[in-house]
Coordinates of N, CA and C in Angstrom, one line a residue:
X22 N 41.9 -24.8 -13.6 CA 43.2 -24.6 -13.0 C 44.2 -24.0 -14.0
X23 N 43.9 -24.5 -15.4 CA 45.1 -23.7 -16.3 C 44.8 -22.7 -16.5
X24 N 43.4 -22.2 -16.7 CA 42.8 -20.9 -16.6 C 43.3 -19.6 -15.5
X25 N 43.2 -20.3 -14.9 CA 44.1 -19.7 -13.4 C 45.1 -19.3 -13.5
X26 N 46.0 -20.2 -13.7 CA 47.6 -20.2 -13.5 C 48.2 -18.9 -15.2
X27 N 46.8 -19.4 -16.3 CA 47.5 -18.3 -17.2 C 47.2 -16.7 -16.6
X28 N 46.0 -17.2 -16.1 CA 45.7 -15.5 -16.0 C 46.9 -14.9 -15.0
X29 N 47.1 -15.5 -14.0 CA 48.4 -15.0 -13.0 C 49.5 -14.8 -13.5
X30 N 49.9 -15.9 -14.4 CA 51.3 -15.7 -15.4 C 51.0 -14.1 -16.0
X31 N 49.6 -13.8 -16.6 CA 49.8 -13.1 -17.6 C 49.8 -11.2 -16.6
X32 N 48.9 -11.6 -15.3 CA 48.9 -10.5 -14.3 C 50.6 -10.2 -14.0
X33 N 51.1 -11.0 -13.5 CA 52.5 -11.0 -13.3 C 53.6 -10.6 -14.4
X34 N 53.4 -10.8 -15.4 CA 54.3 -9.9 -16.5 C 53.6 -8.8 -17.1
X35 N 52.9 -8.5 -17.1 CA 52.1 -7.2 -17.0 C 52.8 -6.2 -15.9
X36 N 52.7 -6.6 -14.7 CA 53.2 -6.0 -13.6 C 54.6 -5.9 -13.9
X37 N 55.2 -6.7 -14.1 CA 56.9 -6.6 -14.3 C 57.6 -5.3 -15.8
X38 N 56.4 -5.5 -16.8 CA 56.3 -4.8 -17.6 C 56.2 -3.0 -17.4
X39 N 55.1 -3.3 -16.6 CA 54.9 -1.4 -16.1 C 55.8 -1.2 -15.5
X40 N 56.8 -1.7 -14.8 CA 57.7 -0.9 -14.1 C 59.0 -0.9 -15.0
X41 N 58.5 -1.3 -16.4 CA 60.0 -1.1 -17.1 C 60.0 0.5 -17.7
X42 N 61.3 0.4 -18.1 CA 61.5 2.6 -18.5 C 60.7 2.8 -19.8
X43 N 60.1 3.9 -19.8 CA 59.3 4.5 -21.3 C 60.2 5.4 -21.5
X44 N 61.2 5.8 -21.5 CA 61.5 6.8 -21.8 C 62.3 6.6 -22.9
X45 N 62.7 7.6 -24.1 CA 63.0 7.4 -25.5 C 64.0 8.6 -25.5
X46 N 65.0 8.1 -25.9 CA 66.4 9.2 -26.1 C 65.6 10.5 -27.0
X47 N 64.7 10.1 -28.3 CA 64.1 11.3 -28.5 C 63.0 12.6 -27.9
X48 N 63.2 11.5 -26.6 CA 62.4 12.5 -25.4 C 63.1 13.6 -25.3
X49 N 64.6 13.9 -25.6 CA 65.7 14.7 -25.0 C 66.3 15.4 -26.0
X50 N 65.3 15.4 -27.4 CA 66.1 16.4 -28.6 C 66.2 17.5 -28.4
X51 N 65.2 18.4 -28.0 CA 65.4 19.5 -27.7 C 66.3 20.2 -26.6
X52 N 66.7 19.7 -25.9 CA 67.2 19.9 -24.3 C 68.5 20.4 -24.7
X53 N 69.0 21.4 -24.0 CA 70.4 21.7 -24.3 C 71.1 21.8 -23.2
X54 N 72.4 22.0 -22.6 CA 73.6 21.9 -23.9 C 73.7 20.6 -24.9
X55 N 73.6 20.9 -26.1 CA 73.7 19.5 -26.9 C 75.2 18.6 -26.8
X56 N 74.9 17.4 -26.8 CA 76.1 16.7 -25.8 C 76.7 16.3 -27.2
X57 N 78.0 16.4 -27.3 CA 79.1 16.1 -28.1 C 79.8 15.0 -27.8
X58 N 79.4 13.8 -27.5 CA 80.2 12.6 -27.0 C 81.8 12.9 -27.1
X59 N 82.5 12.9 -28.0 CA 84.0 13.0 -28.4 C 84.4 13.8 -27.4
X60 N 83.4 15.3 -27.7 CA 84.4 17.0 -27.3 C 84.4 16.6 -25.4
X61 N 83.3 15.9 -25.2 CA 83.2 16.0 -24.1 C 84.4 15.4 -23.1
X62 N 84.3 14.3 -23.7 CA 85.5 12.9 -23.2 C 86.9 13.1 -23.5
X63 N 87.4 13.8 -24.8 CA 88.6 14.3 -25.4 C 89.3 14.8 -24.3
X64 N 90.2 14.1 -23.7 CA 91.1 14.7 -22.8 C 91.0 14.1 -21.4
X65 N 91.4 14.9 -20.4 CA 91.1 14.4 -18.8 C 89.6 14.8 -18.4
X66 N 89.3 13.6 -17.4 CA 87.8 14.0 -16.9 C 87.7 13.0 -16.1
X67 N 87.1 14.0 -14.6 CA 87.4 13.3 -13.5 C 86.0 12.9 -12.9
X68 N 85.5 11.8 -12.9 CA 84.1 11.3 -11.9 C 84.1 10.2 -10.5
X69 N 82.9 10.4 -10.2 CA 82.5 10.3 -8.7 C 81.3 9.6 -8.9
X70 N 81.2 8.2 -8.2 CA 79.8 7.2 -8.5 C 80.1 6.5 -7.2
X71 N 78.6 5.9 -7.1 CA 78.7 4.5 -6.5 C 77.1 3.7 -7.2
X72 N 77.6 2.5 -6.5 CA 76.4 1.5 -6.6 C 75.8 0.9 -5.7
X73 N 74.3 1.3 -6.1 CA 73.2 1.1 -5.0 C 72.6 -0.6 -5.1
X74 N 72.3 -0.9 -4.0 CA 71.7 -2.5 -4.7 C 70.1 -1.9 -4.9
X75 N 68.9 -2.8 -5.2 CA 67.7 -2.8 -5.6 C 67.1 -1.9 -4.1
X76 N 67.4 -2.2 -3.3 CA 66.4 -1.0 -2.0 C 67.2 0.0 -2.4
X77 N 68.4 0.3 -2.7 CA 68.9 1.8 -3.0 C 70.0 1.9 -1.9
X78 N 70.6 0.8 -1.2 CA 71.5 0.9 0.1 C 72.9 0.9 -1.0
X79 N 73.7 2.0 -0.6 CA 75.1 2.1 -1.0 C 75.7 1.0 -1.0
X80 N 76.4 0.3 -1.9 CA 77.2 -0.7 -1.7 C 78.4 -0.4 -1.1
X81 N 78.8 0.1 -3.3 CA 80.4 0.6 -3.0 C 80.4 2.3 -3.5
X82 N 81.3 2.7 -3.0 CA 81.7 4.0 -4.1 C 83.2 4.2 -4.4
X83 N 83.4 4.8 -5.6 CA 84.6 5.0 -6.2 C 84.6 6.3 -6.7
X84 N 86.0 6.0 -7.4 CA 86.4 8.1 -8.0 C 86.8 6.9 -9.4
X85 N 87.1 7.8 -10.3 CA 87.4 7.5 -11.7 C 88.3 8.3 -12.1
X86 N 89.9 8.1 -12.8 CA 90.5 9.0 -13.5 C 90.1 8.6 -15.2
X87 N 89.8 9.4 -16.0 CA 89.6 8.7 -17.6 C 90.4 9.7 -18.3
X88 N 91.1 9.2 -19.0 CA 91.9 10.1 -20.2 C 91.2 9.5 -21.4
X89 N 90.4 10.5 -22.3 CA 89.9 10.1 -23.5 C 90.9 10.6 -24.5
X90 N 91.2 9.9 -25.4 CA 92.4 10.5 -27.2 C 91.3 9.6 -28.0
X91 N 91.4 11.0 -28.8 CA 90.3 10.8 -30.2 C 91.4 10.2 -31.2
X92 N 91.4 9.6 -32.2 CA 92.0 8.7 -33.5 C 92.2 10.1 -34.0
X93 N 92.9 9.9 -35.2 CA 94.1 11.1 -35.9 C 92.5 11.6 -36.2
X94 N 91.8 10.7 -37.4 CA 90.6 10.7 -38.4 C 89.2 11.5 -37.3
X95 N 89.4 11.5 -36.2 CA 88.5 11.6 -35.4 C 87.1 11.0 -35.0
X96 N 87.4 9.6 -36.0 CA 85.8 8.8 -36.1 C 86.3 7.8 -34.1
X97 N 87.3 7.6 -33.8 CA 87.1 6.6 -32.5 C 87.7 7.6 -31.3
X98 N 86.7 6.9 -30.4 CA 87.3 7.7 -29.2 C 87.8 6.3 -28.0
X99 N 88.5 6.6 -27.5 CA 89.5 5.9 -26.4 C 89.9 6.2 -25.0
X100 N 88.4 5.4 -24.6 CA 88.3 6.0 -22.8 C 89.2 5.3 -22.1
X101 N 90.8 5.4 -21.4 CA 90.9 4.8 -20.7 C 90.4 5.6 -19.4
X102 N 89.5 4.3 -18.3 CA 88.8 5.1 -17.1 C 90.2 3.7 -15.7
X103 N 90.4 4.5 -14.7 CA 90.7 4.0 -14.2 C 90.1 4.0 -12.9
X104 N 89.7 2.9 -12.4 CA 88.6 3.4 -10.6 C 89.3 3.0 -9.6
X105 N 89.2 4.0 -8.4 CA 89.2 3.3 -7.5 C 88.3 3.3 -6.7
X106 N 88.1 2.1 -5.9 CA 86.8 1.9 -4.7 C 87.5 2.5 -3.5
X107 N 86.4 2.4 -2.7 CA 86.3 3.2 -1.5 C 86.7 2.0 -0.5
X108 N 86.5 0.2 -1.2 CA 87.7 -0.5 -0.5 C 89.2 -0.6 -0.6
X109 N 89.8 0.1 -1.7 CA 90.5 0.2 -1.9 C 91.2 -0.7 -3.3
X110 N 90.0 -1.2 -3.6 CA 90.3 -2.0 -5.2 C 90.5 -1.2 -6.3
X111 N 91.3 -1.4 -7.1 CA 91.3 -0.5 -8.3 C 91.3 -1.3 -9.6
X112 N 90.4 -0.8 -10.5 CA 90.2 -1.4 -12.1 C 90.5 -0.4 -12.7
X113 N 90.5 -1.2 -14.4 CA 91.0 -0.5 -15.5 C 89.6 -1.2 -16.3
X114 N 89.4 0.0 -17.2 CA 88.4 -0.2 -18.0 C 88.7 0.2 -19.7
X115 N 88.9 -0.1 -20.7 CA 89.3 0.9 -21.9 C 88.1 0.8 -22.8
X116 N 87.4 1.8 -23.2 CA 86.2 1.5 -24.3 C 86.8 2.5 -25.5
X117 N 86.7 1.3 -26.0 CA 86.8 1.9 -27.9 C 85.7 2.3 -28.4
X118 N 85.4 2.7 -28.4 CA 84.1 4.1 -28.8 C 83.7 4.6 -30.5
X119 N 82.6 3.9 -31.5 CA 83.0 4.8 -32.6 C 81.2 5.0 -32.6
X120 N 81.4 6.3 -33.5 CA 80.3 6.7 -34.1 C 79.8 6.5 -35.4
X121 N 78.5 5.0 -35.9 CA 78.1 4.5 -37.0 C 77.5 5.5 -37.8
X122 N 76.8 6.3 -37.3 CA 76.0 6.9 -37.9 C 75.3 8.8 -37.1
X123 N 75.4 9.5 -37.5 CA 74.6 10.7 -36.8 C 74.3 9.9 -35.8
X124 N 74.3 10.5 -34.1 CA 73.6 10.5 -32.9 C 73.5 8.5 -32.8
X125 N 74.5 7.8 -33.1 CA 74.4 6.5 -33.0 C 76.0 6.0 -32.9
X126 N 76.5 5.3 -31.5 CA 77.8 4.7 -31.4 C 77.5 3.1 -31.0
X127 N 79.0 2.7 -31.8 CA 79.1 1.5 -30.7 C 80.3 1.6 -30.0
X128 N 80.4 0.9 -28.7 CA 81.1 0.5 -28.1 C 81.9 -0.7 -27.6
X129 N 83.6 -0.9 -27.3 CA 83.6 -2.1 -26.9 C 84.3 -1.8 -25.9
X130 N 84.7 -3.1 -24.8 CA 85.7 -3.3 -23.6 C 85.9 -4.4 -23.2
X131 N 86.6 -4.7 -22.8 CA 87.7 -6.5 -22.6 C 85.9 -6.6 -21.4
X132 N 85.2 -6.1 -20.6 CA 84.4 -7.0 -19.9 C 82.8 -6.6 -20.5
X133 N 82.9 -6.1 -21.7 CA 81.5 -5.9 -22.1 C 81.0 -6.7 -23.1
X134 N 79.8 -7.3 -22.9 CA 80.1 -8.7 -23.5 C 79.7 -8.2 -25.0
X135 N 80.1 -8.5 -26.2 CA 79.2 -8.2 -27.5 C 80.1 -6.6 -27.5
X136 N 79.1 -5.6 -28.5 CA 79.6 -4.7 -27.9 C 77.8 -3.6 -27.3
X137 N 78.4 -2.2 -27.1 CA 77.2 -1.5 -26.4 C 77.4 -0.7 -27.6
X138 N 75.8 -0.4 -27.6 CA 74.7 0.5 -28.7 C 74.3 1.5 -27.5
X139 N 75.0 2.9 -28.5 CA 74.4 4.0 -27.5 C 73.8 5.0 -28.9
X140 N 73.1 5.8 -28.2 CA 72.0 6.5 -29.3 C 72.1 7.6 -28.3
X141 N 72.1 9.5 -29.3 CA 72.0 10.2 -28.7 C 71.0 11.2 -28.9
X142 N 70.4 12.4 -28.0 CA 69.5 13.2 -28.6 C 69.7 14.4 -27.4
X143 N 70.1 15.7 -28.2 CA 69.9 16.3 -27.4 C 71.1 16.6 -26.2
X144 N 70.9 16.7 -24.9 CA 71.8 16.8 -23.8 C 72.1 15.0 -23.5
X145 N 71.1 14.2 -24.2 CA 71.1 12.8 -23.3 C 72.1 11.8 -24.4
X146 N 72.5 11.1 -23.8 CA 72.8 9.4 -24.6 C 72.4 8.2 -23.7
X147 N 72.3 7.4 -24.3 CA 71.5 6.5 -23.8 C 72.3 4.9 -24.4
X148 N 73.1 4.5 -23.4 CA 74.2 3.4 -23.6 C 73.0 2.2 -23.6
X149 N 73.0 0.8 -23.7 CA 72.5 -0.7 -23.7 C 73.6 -1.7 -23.6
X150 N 74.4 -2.4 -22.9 CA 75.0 -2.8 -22.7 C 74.8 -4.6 -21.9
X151 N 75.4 -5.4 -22.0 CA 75.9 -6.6 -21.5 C 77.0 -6.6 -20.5
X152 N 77.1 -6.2 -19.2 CA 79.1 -6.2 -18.6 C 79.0 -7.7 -17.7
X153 N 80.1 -8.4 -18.2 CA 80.7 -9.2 -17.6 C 81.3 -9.1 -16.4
X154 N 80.6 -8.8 -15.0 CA 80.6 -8.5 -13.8 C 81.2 -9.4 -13.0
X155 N 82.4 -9.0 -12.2 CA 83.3 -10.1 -10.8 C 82.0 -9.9 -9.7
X156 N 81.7 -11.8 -9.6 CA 81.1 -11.8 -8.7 C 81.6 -13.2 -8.0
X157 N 82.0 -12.4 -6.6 CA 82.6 -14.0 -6.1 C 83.2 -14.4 -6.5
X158 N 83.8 -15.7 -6.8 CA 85.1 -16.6 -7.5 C 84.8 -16.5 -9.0
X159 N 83.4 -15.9 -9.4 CA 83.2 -16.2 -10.5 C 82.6 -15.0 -11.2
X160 N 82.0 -14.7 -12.0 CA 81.1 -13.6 -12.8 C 79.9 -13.8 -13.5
X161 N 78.9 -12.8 -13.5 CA 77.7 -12.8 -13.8 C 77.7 -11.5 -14.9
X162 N 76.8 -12.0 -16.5 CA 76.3 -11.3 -17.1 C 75.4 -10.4 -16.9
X163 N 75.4 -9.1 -16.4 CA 74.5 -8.2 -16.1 C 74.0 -7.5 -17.3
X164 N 72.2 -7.0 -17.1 CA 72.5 -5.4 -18.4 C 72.4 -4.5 -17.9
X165 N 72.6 -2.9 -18.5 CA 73.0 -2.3 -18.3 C 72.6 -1.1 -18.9
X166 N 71.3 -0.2 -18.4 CA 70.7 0.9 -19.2 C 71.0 2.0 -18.8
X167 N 71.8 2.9 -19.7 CA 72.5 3.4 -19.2 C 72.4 5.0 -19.4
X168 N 71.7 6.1 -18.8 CA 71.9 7.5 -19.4 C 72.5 8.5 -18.9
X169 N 72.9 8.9 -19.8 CA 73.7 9.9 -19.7 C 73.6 11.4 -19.5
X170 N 73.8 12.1 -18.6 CA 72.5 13.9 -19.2 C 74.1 15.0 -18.8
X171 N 74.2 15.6 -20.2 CA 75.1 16.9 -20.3 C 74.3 18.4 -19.4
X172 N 75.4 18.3 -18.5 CA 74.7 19.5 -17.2 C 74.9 20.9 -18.2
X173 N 76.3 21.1 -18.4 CA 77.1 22.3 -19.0 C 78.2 21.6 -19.5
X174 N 79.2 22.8 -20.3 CA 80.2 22.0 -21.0 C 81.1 20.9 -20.0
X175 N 81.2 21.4 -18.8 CA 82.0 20.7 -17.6 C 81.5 19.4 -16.9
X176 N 79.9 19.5 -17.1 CA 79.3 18.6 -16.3 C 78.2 17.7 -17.1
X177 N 78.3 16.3 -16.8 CA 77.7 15.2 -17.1 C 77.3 14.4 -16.1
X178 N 75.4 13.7 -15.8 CA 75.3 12.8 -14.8 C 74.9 11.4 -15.1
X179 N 74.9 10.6 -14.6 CA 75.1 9.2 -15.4 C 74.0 8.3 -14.6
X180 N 73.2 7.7 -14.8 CA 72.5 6.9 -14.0 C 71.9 5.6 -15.1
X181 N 72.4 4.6 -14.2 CA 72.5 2.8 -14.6 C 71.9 2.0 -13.9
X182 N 70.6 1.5 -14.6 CA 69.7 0.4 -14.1 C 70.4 -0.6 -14.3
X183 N 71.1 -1.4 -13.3 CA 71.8 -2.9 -13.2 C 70.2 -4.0 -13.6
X184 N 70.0 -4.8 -14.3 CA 69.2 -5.5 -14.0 C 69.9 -7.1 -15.0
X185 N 69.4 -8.0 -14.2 CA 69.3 -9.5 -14.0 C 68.6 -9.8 -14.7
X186 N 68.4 -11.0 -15.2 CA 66.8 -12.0 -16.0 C 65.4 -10.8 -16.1
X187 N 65.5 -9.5 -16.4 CA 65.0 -8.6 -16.2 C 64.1 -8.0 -15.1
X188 N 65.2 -8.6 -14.0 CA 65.0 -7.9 -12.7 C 66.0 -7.1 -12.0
X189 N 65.2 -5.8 -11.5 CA 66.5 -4.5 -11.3 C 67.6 -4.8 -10.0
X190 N 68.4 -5.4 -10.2 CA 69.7 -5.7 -9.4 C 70.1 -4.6 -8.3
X191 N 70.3 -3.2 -9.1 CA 70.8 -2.5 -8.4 C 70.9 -1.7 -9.5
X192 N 71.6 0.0 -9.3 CA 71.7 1.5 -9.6 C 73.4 2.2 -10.1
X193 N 73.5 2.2 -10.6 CA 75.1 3.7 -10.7 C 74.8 4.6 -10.8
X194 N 75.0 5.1 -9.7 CA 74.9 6.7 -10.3 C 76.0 7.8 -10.3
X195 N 76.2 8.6 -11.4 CA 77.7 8.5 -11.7 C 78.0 9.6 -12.0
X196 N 78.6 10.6 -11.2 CA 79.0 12.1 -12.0 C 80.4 12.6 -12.2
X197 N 80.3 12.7 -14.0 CA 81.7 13.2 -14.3 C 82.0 15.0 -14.6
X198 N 83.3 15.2 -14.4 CA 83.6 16.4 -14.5 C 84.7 16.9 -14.9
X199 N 84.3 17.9 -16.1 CA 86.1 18.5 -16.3 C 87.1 19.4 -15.8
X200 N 88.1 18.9 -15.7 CA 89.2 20.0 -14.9 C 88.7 21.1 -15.7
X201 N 89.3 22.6 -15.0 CA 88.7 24.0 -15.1 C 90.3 24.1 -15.5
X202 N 90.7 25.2 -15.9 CA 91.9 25.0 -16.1 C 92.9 25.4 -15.3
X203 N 92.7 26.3 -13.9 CA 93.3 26.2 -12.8 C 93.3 25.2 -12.0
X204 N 92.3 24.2 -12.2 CA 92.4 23.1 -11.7 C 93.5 21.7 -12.8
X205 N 93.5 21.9 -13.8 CA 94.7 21.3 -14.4 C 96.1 21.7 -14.5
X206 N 96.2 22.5 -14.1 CA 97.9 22.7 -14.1 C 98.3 22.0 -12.9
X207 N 100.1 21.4 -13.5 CA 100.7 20.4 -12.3 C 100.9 21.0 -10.9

């Protein structure tokens, strides 16, 4: 019987295992346009997301206003994102943003728990995160894998595996964009 029960244990996280992501931010060194975290965010930038649960059914969707200001020194960047949902709820998000090393940031924000480790290569970044998620009267620790792909200098797409006790919750998928500059004038 123990014989049994390991072998199943060990079939069942095998299974759970293969459906986890292979993919390696150095998969994306070559790929251009090469993404400039700062240049890209520095300023206004307007996006459009929702969140899917685990079958992929729309939950919610929102718009995002984010004004990014780089530090005098230019080492931190300062997302404020502001959402609103398509119920009509609106949050504030601010991520302090710095860059440790070549193609390597961390990040923080009042609901991220710890902070996030993002690594870049290429057109891609690739966020890891903890968010301290409103659920119900109360909140749940989610993670949060997070990539990022540079379209053109204007366009970025964002897609986020929600997952639980390392099981997939649910999806973001997220597209930001910069004002043109006929589109930024008052």
């Amino acid at each position: 019987m123990k014989a049994l029960f390991k072998w199943t244990l060990t079939v069942l996280l095998l299974s759970l295992t293969a459906g986890c992501s292979s993919m390696k931010i150095q998969d994306y060194a070559n790929e251009t346009p090469k993404l400039d975290l700062f240049a890209f965010f520095n300023g206004k930038t307007q996006a459009w997301g929702q969140f899917q649960d685990r079958s992929g059914m729309v939950l919610r969707r929102f718009t995002v206003d984010i004004t990014g200001t780089l530090s005098a020194d230019k080492t931190q960047l300062i997302l404020d994102e502001q959402f609103l949902y398509n119920d009509g709820e609106k949050q504030t998000r601010v991520w302090t943003i710095k860059q440790t090393q070549p193609n390597q940031f961390i990040g923080t924000a009042a609901d991220v728990v710890g902070e996030a480790k993002g690594q870049s290569a290429g057109n891609a970044l690739n966020w890891a995160y903890v968010l301290d998620l409103p659920y119900k009267d109360s909140s749940i620790h989610v993670n949060f894998d997070d990539w990022m792909y540079l379209h053109d200098d204007q366009t970025m797409v964002n897609r986020a595996a929600v997952t639980k006790w390392g099981f997939k919750v649910g999806e973001v998928t997220l597209f930001f964009r910069k004002p043109t500059l006929e589109n930024s004038a008052p």
